[in-house]
PDB file of C-alpha atoms in Angstrom:
ATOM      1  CA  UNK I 463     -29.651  18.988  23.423  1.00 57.00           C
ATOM      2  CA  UNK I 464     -27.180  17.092  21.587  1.00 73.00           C
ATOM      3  CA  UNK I 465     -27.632  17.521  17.202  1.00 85.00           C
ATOM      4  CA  UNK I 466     -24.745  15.577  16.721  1.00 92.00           C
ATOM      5  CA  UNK I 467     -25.898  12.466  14.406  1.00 93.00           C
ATOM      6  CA  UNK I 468     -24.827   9.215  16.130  1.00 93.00           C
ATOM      7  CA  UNK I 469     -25.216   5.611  14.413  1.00 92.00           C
ATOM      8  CA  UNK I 470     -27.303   3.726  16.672  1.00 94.00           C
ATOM      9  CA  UNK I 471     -27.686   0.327  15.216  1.00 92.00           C
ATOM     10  CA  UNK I 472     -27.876  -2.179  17.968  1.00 94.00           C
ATOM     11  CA  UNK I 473     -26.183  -5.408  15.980  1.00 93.00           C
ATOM     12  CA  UNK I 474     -22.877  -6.465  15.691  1.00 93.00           C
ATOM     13  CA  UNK I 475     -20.636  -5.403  12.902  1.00 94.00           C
ATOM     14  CA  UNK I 476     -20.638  -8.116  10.454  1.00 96.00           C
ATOM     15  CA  UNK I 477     -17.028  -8.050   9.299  1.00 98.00           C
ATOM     16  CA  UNK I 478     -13.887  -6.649  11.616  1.00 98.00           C
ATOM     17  CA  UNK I 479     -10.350  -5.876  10.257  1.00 98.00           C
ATOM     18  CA  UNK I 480      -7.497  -5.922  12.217  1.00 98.00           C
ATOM     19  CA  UNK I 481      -3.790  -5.465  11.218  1.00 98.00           C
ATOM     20  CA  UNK I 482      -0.732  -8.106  12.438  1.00 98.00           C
ATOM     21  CA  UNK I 483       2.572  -5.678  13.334  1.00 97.00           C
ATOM     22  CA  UNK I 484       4.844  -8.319  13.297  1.00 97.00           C
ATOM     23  CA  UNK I 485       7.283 -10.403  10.798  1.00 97.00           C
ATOM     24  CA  UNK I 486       5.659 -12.732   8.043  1.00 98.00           C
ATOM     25  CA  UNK I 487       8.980 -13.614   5.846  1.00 97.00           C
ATOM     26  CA  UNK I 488       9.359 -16.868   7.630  1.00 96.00           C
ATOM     27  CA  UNK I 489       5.839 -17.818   6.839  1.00 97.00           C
ATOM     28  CA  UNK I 490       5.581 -16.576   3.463  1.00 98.00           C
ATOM     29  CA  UNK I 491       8.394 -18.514   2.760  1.00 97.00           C
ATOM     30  CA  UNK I 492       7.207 -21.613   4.150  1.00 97.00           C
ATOM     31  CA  UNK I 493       4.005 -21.193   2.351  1.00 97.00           C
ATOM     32  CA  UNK I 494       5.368 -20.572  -1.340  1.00 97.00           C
ATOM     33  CA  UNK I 495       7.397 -24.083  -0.102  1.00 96.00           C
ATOM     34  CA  UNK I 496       4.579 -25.818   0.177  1.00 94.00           C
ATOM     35  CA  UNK I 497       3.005 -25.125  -2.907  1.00 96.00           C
ATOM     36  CA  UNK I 498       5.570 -25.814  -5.235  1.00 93.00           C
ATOM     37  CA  UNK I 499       3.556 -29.265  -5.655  1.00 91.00           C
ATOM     38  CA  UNK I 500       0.259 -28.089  -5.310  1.00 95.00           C
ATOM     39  CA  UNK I 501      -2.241 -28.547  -8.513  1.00 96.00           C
ATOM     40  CA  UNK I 502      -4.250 -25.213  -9.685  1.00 97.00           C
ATOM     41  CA  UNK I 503      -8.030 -24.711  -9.788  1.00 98.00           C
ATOM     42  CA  UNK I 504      -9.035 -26.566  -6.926  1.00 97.00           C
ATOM     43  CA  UNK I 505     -12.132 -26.025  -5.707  1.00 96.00           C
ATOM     44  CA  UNK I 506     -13.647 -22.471  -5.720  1.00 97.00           C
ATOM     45  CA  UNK I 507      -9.740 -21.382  -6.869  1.00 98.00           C
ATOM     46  CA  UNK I 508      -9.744 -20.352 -10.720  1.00 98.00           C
ATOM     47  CA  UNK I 509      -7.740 -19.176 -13.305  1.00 98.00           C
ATOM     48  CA  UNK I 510      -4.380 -20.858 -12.120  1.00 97.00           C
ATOM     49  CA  UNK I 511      -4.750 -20.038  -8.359  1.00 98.00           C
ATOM     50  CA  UNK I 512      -3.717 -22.614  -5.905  1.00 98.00           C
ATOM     51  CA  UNK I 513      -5.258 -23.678  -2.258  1.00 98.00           C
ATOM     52  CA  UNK I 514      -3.695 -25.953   0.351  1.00 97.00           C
ATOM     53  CA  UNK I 515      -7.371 -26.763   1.374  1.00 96.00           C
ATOM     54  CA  UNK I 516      -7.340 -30.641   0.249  1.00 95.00           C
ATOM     55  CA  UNK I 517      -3.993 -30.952   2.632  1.00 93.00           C
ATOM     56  CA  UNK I 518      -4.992 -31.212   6.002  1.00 92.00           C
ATOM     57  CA  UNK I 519      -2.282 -33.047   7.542  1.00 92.00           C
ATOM     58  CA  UNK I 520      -0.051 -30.337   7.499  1.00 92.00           C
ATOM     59  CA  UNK I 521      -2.887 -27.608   8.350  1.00 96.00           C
ATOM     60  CA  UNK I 522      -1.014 -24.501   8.395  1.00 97.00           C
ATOM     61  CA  UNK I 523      -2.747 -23.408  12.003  1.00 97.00           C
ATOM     62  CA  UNK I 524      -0.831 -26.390  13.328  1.00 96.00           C
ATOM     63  CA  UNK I 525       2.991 -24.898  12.511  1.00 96.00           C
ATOM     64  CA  UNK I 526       5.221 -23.652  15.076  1.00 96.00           C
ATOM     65  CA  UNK I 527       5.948 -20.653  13.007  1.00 95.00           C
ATOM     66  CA  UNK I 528       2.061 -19.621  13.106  1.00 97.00           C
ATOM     67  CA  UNK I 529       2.159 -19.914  17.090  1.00 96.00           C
ATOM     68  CA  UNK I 530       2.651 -16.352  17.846  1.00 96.00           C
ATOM     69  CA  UNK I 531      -0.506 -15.537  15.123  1.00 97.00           C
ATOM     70  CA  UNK I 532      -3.065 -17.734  16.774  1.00 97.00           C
ATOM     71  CA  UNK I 533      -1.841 -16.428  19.870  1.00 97.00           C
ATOM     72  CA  UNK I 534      -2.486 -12.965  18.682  1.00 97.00           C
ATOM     73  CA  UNK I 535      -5.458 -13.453  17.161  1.00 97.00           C
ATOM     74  CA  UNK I 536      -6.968 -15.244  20.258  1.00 96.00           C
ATOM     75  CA  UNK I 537      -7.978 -12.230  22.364  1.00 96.00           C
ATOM     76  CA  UNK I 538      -9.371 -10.557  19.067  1.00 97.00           C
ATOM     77  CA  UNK I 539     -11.467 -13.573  18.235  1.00 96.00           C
ATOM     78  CA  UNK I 540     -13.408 -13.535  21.458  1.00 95.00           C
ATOM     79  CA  UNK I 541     -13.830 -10.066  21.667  1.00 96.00           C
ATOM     80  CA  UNK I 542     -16.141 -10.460  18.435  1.00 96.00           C
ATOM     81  CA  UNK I 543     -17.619 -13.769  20.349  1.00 95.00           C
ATOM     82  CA  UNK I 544     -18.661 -11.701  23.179  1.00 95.00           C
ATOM     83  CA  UNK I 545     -20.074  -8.804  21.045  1.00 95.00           C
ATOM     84  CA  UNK I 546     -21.972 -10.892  18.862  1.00 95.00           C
ATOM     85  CA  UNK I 547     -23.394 -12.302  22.588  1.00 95.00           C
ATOM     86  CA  UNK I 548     -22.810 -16.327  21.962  1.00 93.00           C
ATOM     87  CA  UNK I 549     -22.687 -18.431  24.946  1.00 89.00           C
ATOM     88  CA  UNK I 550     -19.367 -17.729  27.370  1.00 88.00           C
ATOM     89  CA  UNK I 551     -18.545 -21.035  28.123  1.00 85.00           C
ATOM     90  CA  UNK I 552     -17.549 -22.343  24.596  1.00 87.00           C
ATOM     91  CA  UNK I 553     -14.098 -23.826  23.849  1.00 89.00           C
ATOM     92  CA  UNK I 554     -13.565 -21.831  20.292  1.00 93.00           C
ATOM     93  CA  UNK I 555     -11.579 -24.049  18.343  1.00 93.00           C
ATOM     94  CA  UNK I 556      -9.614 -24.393  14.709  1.00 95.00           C
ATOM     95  CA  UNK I 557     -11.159 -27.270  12.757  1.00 89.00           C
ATOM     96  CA  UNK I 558      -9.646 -26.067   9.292  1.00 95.00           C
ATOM     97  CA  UNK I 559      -6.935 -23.833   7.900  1.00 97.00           C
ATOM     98  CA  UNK I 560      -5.155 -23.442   4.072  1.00 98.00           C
ATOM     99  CA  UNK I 561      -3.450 -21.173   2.149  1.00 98.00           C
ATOM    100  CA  UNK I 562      -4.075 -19.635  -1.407  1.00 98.00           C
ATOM    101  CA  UNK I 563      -1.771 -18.564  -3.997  1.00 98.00           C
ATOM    102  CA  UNK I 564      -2.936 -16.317  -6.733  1.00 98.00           C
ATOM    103  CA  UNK I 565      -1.353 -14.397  -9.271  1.00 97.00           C
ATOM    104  CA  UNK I 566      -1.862 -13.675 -13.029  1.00 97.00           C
ATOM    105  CA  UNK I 567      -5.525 -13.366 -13.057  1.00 97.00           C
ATOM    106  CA  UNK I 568      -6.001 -16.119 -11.040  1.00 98.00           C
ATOM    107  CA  UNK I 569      -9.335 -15.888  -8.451  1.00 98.00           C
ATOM    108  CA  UNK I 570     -11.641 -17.121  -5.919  1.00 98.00           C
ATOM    109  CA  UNK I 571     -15.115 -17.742  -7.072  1.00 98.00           C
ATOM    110  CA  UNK I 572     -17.806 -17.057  -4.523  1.00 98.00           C
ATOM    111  CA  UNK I 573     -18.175 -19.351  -1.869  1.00 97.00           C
ATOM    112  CA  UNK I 574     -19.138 -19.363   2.010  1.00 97.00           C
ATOM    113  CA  UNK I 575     -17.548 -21.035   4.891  1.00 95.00           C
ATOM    114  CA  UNK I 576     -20.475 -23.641   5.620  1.00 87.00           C
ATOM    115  CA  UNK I 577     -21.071 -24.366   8.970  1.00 84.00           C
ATOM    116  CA  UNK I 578     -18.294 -22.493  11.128  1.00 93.00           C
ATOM    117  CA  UNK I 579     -19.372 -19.772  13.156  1.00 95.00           C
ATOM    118  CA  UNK I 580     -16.243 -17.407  12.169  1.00 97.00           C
ATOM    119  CA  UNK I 581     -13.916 -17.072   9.438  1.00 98.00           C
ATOM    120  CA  UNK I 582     -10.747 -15.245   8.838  1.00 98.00           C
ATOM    121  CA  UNK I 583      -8.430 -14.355   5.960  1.00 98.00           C
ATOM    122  CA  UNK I 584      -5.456 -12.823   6.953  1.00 98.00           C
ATOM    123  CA  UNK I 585      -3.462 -11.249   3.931  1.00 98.00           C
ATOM    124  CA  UNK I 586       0.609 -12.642   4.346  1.00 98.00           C
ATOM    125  CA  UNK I 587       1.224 -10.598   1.100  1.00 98.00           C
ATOM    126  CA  UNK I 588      -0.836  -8.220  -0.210  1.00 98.00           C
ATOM    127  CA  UNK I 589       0.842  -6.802  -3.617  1.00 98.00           C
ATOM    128  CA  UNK I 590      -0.409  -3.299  -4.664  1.00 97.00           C
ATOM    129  CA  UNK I 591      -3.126  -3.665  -7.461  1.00 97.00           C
ATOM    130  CA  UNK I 592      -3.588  -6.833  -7.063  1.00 98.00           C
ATOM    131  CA  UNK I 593      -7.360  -6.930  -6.304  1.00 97.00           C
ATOM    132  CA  UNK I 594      -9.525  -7.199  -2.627  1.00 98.00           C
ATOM    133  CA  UNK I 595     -12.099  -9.010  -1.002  1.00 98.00           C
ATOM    134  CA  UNK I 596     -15.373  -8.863  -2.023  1.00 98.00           C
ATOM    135  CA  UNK I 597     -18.590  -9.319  -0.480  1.00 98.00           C
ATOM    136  CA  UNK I 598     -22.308 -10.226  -0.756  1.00 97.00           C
ATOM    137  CA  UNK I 599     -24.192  -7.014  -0.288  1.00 95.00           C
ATOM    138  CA  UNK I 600     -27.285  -9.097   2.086  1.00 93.00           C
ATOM    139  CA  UNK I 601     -28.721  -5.344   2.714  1.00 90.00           C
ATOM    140  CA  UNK I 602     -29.185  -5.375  -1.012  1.00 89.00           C
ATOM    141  CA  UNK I 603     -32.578  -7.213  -1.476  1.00 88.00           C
ATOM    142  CA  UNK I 604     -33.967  -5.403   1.753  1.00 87.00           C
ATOM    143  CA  UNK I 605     -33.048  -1.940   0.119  1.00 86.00           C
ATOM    144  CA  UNK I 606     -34.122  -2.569  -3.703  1.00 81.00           C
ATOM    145  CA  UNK I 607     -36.985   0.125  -4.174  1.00 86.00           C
ATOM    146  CA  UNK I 608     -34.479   2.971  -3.204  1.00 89.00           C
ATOM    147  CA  UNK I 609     -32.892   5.158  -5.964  1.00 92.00           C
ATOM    148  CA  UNK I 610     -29.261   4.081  -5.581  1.00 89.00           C
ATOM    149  CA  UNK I 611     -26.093   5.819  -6.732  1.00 90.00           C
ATOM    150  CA  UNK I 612     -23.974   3.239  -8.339  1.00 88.00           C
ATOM    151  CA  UNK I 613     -20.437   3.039  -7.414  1.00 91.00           C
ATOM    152  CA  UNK I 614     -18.628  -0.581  -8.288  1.00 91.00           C
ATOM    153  CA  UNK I 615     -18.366  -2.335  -5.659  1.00 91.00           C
ATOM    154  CA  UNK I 616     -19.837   0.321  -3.671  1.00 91.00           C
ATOM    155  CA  UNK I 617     -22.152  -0.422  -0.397  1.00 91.00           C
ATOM    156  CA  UNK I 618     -24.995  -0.762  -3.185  1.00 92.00           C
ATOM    157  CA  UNK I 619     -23.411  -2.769  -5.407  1.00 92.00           C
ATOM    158  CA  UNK I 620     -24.135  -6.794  -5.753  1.00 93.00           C
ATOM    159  CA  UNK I 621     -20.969  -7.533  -4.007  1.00 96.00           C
ATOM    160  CA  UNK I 622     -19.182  -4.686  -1.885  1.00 96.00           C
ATOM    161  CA  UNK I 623     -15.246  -4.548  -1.365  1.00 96.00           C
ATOM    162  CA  UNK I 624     -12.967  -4.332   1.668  1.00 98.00           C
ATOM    163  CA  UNK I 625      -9.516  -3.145   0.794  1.00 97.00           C
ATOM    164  CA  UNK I 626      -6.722  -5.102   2.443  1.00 98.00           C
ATOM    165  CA  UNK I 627      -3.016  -4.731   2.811  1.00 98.00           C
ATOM    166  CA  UNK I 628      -0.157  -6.883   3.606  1.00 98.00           C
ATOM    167  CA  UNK I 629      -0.435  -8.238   7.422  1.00 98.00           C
ATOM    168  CA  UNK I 630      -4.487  -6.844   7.574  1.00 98.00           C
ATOM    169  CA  UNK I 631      -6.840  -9.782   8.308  1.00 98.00           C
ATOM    170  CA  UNK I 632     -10.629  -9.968   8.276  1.00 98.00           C
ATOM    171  CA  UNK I 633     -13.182 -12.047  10.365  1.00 98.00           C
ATOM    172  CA  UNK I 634     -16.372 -12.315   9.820  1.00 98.00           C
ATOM    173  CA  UNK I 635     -19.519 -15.218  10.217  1.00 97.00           C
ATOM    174  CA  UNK I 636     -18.786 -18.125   7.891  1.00 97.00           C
ATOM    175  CA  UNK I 637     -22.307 -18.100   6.453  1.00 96.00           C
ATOM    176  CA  UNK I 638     -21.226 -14.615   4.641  1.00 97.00           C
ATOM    177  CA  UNK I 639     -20.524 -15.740   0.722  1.00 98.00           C
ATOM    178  CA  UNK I 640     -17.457 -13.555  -0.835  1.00 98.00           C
ATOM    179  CA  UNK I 641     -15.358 -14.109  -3.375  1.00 98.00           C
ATOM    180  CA  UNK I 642     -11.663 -12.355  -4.444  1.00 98.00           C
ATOM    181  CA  UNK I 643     -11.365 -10.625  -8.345  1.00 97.00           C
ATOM    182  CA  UNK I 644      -8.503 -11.928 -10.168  1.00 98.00           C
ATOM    183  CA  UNK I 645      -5.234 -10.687  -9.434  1.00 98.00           C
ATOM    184  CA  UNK I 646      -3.772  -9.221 -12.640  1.00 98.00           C
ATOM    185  CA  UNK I 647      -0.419  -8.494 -11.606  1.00 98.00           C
ATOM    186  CA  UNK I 648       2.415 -10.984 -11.964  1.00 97.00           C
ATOM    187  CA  UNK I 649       3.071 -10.763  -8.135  1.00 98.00           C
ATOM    188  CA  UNK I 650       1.345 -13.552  -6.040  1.00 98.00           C
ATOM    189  CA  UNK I 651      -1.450 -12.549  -3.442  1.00 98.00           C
ATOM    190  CA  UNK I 652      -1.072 -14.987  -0.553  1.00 98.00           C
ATOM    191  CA  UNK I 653      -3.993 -15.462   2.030  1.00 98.00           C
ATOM    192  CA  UNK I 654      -4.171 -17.698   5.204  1.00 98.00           C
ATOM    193  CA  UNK I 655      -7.363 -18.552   6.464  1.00 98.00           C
ATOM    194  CA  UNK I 656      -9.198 -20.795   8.887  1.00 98.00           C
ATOM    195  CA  UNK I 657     -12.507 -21.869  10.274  1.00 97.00           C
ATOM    196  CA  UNK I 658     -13.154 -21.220  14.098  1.00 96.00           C
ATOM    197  CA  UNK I 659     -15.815 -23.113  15.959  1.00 93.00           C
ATOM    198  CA  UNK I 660     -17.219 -22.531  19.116  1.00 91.00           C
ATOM    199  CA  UNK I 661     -17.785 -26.104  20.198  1.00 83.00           C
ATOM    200  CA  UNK I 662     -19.652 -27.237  23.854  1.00 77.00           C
ATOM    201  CA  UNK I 663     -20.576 -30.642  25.338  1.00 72.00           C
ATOM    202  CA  UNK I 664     -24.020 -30.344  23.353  1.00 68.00           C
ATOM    203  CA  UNK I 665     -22.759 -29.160  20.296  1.00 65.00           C
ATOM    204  CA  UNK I 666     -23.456 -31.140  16.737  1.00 61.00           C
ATOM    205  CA  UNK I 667     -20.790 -33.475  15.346  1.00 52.00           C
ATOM    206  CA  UNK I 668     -18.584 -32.007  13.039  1.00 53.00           C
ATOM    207  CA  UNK I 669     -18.242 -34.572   9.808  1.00 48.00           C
ATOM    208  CA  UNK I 670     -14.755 -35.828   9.110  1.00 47.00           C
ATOM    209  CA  UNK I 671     -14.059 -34.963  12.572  1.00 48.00           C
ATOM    210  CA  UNK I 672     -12.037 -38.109  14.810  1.00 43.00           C
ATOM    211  CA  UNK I 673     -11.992 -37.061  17.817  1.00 43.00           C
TER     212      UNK I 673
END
């Protein structure tokens, strides 16, 4: 008989982390470019940090230099799909993608990713210190009469915190709220991220969508 203790839990990890081996100079570059314009504190960024969010027109996902990204990310993407058992026959599909800029205490408040079924943040530069994702502990209410040890940010903890470095991106369901601490060094943090959809003949209408 076997007494080694094995996890068992039949669902699907909630959040995955994988890391990108190649070059992101050209596209950190290209990023810092094209926010030399853009106005702070725009929607759930605070505290002087900057989103391309409100520019869709030039939607990072659609540069050539992000090609060989999507690309990589593709196979990754429907792993998760198929071990989180949604239908097989979907088209998955980016509806949304910005960048954020933070540095000097600036922060992302907590927010979710509304109606998409995955999100990712992918860390283009990750400076040492300068602060990681955090997320809403939902095992929290379900555990309350339990006599916790405390750790900050800990796995009980109100929101619980998945350390990143540079190249290291994160997917998880959109409907997961998180938010990212203020970065207190004078080095900026710079995050990609986009919305994928899983979209069918029968699926809903997405608003603002054209096509």
């Amino acid at each position: 008989m076997n007494n080694e203790l094995i996890n068992v839990t039949p669902w699907a990890p909630l959040i995955y982390k994988i890391h990108y081996p190649g070059d992101l100079t050209s596209i950190v570059q290209k990023v810092r470019a094209e926010h030399v314009m853009t106005q702070p504190n725009i929607g759930v960024m605070s505290g002087g940090g900057k989103t391309s969010v409100l520019n869709q027109g030039k939607a990072p996902h659609g540069w050539t230099e992000m090609t060989p990204i999507l690309e990589w990310f593709r196979p990754h993407i429907k792993e998760i799909w198929k071990q989180w058992q949604f239908q097989s026959d979907i088209e998955l599909n980016i509806f949304k993608s910005w960048t954020n800029i933070t540095k000097s205490d600036g922060y992302v408040e907590e927010h979710d990713h509304g109606g998409c079924h995955f999100a990712v943040s992918m860390y283009l530069e990750k400076p040492e210190g300068s602060g990681n994702i955090q997320f809403r502990n939902m095992n929290l209410p379900l555990n309350s009469n339990t006599p916790k040890q405390h750790v900050p940010n800990g796995i009980n903890d109100y929101f619980t915190e998945v350390k990143c470095n540079t190249g290291d991106a994160l997917i998880f369901p959109g409907w997961l709220p998180h938010k990212v601490p203020g970065n207190p060094t004078d080095k900026e943090r710079i995050v990609f991220s986009f919305n994928v959809h899983g979209v069918s003949p029968g699926s809903p209408i997405v608003i603002g969508d054209q096509g």
